[in-house]
Short mmCIF file of C-alpha atoms in Angstrom, two decimals:
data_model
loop_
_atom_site.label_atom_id
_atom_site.label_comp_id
_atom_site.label_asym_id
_atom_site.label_seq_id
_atom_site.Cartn_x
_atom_site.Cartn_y
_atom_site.Cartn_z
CA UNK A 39 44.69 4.43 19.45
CA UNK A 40 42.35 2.69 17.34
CA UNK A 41 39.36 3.07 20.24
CA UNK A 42 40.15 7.34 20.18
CA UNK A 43 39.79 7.81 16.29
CA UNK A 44 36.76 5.35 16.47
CA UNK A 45 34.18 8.11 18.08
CA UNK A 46 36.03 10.48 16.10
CA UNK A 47 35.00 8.85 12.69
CA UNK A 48 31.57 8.29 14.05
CA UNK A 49 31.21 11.98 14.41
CA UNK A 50 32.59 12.94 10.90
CA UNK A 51 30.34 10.07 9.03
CA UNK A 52 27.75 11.74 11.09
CA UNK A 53 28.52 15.29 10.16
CA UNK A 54 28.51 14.14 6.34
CA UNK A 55 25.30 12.84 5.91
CA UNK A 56 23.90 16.03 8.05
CA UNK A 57 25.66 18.32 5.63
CA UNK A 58 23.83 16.30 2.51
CA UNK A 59 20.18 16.39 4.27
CA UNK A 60 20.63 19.71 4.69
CA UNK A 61 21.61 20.03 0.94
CA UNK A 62 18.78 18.26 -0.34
CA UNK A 63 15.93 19.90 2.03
CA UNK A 64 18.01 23.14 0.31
CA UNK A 65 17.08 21.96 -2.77
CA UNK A 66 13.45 21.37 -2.10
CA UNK A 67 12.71 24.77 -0.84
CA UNK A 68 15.00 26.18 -3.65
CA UNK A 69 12.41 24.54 -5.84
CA UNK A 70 9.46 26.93 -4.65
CA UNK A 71 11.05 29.94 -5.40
CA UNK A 72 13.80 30.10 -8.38
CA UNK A 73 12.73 30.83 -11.63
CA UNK A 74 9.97 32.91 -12.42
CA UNK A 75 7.28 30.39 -13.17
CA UNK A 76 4.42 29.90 -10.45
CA UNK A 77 4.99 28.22 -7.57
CA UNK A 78 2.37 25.36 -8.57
CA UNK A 79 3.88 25.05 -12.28
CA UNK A 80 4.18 21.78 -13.92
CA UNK A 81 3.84 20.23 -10.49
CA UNK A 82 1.14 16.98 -9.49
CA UNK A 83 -0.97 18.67 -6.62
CA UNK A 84 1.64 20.71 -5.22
CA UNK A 85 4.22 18.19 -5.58
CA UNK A 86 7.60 17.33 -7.32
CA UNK A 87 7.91 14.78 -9.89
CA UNK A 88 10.78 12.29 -10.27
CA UNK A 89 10.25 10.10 -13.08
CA UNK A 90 11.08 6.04 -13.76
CA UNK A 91 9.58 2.79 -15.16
CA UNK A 92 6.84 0.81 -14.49
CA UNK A 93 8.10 -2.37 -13.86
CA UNK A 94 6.91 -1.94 -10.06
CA UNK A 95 3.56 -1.94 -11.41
CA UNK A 96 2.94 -5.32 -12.96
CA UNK A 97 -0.96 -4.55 -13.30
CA UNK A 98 -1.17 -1.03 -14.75
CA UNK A 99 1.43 -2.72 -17.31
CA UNK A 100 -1.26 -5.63 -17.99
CA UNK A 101 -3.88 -2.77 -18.38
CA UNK A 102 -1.53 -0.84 -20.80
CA UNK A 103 -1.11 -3.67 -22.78
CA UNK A 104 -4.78 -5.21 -23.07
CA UNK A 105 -6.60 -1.79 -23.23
CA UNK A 106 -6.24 -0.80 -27.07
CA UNK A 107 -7.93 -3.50 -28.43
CA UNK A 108 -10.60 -3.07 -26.10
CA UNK A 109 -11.25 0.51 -26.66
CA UNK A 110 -10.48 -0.27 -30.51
CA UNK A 111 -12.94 -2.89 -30.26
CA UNK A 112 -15.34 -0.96 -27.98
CA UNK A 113 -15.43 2.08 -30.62
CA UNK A 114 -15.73 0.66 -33.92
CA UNK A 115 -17.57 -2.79 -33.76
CA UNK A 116 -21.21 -2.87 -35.04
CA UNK A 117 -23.53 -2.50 -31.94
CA UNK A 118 -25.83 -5.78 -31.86
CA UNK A 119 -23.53 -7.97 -33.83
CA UNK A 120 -21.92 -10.76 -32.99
CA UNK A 121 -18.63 -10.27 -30.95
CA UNK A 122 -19.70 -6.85 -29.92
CA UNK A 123 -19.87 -6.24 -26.63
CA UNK A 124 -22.79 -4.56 -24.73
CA UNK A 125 -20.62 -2.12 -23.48
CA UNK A 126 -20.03 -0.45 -27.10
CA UNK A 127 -23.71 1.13 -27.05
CA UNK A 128 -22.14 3.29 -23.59
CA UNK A 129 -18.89 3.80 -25.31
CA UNK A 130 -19.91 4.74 -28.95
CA UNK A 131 -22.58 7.06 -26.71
CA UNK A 132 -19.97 8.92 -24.93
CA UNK A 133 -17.43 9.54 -27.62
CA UNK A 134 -19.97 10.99 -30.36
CA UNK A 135 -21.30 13.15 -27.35
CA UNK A 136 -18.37 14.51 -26.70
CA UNK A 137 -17.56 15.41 -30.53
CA UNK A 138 -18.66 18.84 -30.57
CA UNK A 139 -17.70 19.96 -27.09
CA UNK A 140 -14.79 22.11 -25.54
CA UNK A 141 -12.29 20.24 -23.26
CA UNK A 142 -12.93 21.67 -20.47
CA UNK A 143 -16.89 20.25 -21.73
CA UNK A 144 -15.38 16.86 -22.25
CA UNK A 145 -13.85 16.32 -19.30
CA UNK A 146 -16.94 17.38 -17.74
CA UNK A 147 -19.22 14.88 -19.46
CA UNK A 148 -16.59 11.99 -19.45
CA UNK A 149 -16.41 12.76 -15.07
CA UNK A 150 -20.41 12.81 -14.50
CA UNK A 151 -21.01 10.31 -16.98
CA UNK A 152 -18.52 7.38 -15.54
CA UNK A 153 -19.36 8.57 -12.52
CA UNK A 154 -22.97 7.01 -12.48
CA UNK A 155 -21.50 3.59 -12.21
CA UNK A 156 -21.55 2.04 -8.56
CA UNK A 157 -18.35 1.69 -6.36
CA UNK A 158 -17.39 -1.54 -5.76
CA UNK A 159 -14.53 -2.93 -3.88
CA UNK A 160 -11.79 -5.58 -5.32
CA UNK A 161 -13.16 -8.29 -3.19
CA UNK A 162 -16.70 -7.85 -4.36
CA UNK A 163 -16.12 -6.99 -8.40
CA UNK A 164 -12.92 -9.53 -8.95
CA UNK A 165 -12.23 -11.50 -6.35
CA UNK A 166 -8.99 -10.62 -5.16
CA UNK A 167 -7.55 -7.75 -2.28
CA UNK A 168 -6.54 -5.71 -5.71
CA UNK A 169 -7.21 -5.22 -8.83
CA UNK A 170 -7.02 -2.72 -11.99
CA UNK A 171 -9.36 -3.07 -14.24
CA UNK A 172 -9.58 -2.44 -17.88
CA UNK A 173 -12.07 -0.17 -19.61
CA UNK A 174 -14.51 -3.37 -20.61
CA UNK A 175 -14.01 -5.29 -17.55
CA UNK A 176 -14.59 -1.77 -15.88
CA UNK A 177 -18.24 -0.95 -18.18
CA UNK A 178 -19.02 -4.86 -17.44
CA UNK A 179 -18.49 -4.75 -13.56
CA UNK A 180 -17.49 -1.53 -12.13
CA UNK A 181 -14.72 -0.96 -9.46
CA UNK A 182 -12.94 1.13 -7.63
CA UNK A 183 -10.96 4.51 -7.66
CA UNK A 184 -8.30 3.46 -9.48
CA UNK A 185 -10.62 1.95 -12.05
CA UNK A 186 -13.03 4.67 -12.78
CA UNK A 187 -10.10 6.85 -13.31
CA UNK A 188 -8.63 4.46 -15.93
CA UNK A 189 -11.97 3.94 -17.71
CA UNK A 190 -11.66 7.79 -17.68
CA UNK A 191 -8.73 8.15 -19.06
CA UNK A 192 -9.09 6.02 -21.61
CA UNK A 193 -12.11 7.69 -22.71
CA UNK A 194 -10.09 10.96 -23.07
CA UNK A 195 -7.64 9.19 -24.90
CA UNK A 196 -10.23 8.45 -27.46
CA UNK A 197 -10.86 11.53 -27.35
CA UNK A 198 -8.08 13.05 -29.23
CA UNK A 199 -6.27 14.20 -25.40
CA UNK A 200 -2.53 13.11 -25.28
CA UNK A 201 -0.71 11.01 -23.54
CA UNK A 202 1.60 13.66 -21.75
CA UNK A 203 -1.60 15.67 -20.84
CA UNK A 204 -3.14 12.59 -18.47
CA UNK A 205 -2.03 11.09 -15.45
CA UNK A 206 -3.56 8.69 -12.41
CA UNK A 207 -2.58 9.96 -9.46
CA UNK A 208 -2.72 7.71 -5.97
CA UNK A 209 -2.92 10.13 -3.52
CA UNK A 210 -3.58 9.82 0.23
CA UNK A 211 -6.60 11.81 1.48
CA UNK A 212 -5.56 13.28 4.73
CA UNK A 213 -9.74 14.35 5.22
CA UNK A 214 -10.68 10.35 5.12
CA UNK A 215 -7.27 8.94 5.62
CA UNK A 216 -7.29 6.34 3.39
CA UNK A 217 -5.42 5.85 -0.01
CA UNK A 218 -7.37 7.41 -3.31
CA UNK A 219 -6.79 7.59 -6.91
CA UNK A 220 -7.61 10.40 -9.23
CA UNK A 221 -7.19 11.07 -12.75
CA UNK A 222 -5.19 14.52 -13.72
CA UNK A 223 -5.77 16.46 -16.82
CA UNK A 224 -2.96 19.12 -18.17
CA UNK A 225 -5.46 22.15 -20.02
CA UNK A 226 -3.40 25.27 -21.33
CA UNK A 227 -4.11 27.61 -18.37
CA UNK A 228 -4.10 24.87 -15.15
CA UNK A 229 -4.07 21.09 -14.62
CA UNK A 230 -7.79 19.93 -13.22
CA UNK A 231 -8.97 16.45 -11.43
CA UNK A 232 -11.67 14.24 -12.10
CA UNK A 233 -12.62 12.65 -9.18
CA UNK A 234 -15.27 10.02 -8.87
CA UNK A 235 -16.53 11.54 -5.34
CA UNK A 236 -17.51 14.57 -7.53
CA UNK A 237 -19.01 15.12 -10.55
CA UNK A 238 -16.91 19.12 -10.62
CA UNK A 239 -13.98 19.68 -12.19
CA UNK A 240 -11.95 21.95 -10.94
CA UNK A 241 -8.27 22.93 -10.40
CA UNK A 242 -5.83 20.54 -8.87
CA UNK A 243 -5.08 23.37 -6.38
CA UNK A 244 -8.22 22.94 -4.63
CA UNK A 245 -7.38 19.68 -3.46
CA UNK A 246 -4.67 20.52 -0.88
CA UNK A 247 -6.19 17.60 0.93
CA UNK A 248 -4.63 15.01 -1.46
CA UNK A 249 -1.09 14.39 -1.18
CA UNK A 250 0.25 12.22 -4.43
CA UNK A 251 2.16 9.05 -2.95
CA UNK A 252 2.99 8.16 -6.86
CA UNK A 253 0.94 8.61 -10.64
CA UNK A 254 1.43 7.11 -13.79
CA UNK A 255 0.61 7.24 -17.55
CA UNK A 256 0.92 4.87 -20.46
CA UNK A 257 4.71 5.45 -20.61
CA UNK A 258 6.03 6.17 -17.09
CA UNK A 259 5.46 5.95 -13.32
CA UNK A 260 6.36 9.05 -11.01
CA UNK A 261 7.43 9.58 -7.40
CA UNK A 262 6.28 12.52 -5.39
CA UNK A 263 7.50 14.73 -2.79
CA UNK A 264 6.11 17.55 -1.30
CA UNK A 265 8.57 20.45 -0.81
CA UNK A 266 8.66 22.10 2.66
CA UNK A 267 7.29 24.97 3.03
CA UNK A 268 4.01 23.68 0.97
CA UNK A 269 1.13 24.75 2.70
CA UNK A 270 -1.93 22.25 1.29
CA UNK A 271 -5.45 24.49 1.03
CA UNK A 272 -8.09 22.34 2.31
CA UNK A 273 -10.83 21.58 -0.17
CA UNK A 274 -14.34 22.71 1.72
CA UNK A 275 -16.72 22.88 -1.23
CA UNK A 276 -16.50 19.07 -2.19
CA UNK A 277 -18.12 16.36 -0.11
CA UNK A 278 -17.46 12.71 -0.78
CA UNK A 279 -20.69 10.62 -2.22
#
């Protein structure tokens, strides 16, 4: 007896977790249409958001935590004195450049600007397989992609742009095929990226090509799916440096 209703539970266990697949792919795709917003609204290149802590990220935490009195330090110590570092004359540059300008002008001085330092791998600026580095370790020694975007946003920070407007973004670029970071900016009309393969900035909608694996701000860390039916338009005009 006990052999028959064996298969049979099998079968029903089996049905069950079909029917709740099915409910949550619903879901997804649900998510593309309802409401009247646009399809792309409040979304991290194309994708949906679920939001939790970052204790899984032990190093953007140690970043979070040293990077205000750095910046502090950065932006208001006397350049040439004693104690201030030679990274202040860059800083101080930037932000009093950036005083009179638009957003969208910021953002576009802040990208080209940070942008001129070299790339450098983990292994070759710290010493170890990863690392994040904070804004002065970052003007000191340069890094990566995940570093020029949190040099980045810390200079937009400065900047008077909010914490709920700015996110890094890992992404995986499906052109190279390798794992990427980029820095996202919220502006009234669209959300734009400011990538250090590019000096443009431009909409995160042209970057179909980078699917977000996870992105983070001071506050919280985010998981991303991609709903099905998301169609990713291929971004032709930008060529990596």
């Amino acid at each position: 007896m006990g052999a028959q209703q064996q298969p049979q539970r099998i079968v029903s266990l089996l049905t069950q977790h079909i029917v709740w697949v099915l409910l949550l792919l619903g879901v997804l795709g649900l998510a593309d249409t309802a409401g009247a917003a646009p399809k792309t609204a409040g979304r991290v290149l194309g994708a949906l958001s679920f939001r939790g802590s970052l204790s899984a990220l032990p190093q953007w935490k140690r970043v979070v935590r040293e990077a205000p009195q750095e910046v502090s330090l950065l932006g208001n110590c006397t350049v040439g004195a004693q104690g201030c570092p030679d990274a202040a004359t860059t800083w101080q540059a930037l932000l009093e450049q950036g005083n009179d300008l638009s957003e969208r002008q910021q953002l576009q001085k802040v990208n080209a600007r940070l942008n001129r330092w070299p790339y450098r791998m983990d292994p070759e600026a710290y010493g170890v397989f990863d690392y994040w580095a904070t804004p002065l370790e970052f003007l000191r020694q340069s890094g990566d992609c995940e570093d020029f975007c949190i040099v980045k946003y810390y200079a937009l920070r400065e900047m008077g742009f909010a914490v709920e407007r700015l996110r890094i973004v890992v992404v995986r670029d499906t052109i190279r095929n390798v794992t990427h970071a980029v820095l996202r900016v919220q502006l009234a009309d669209k959300a734009v990226i400011l990538d250090n393969l590019s000096d443009l900035v431009v909409s995160q909608d042209k970057y179909g090509h980078y699917h977000p694996q996870y992105s983070v701000n001071e506050h919280y860390r985010w998981a991303h799916v991609i709903p099905r039916q998301h169609s990713p338009t291929s971004l032709s005009t930008l060529r990596p440096r």
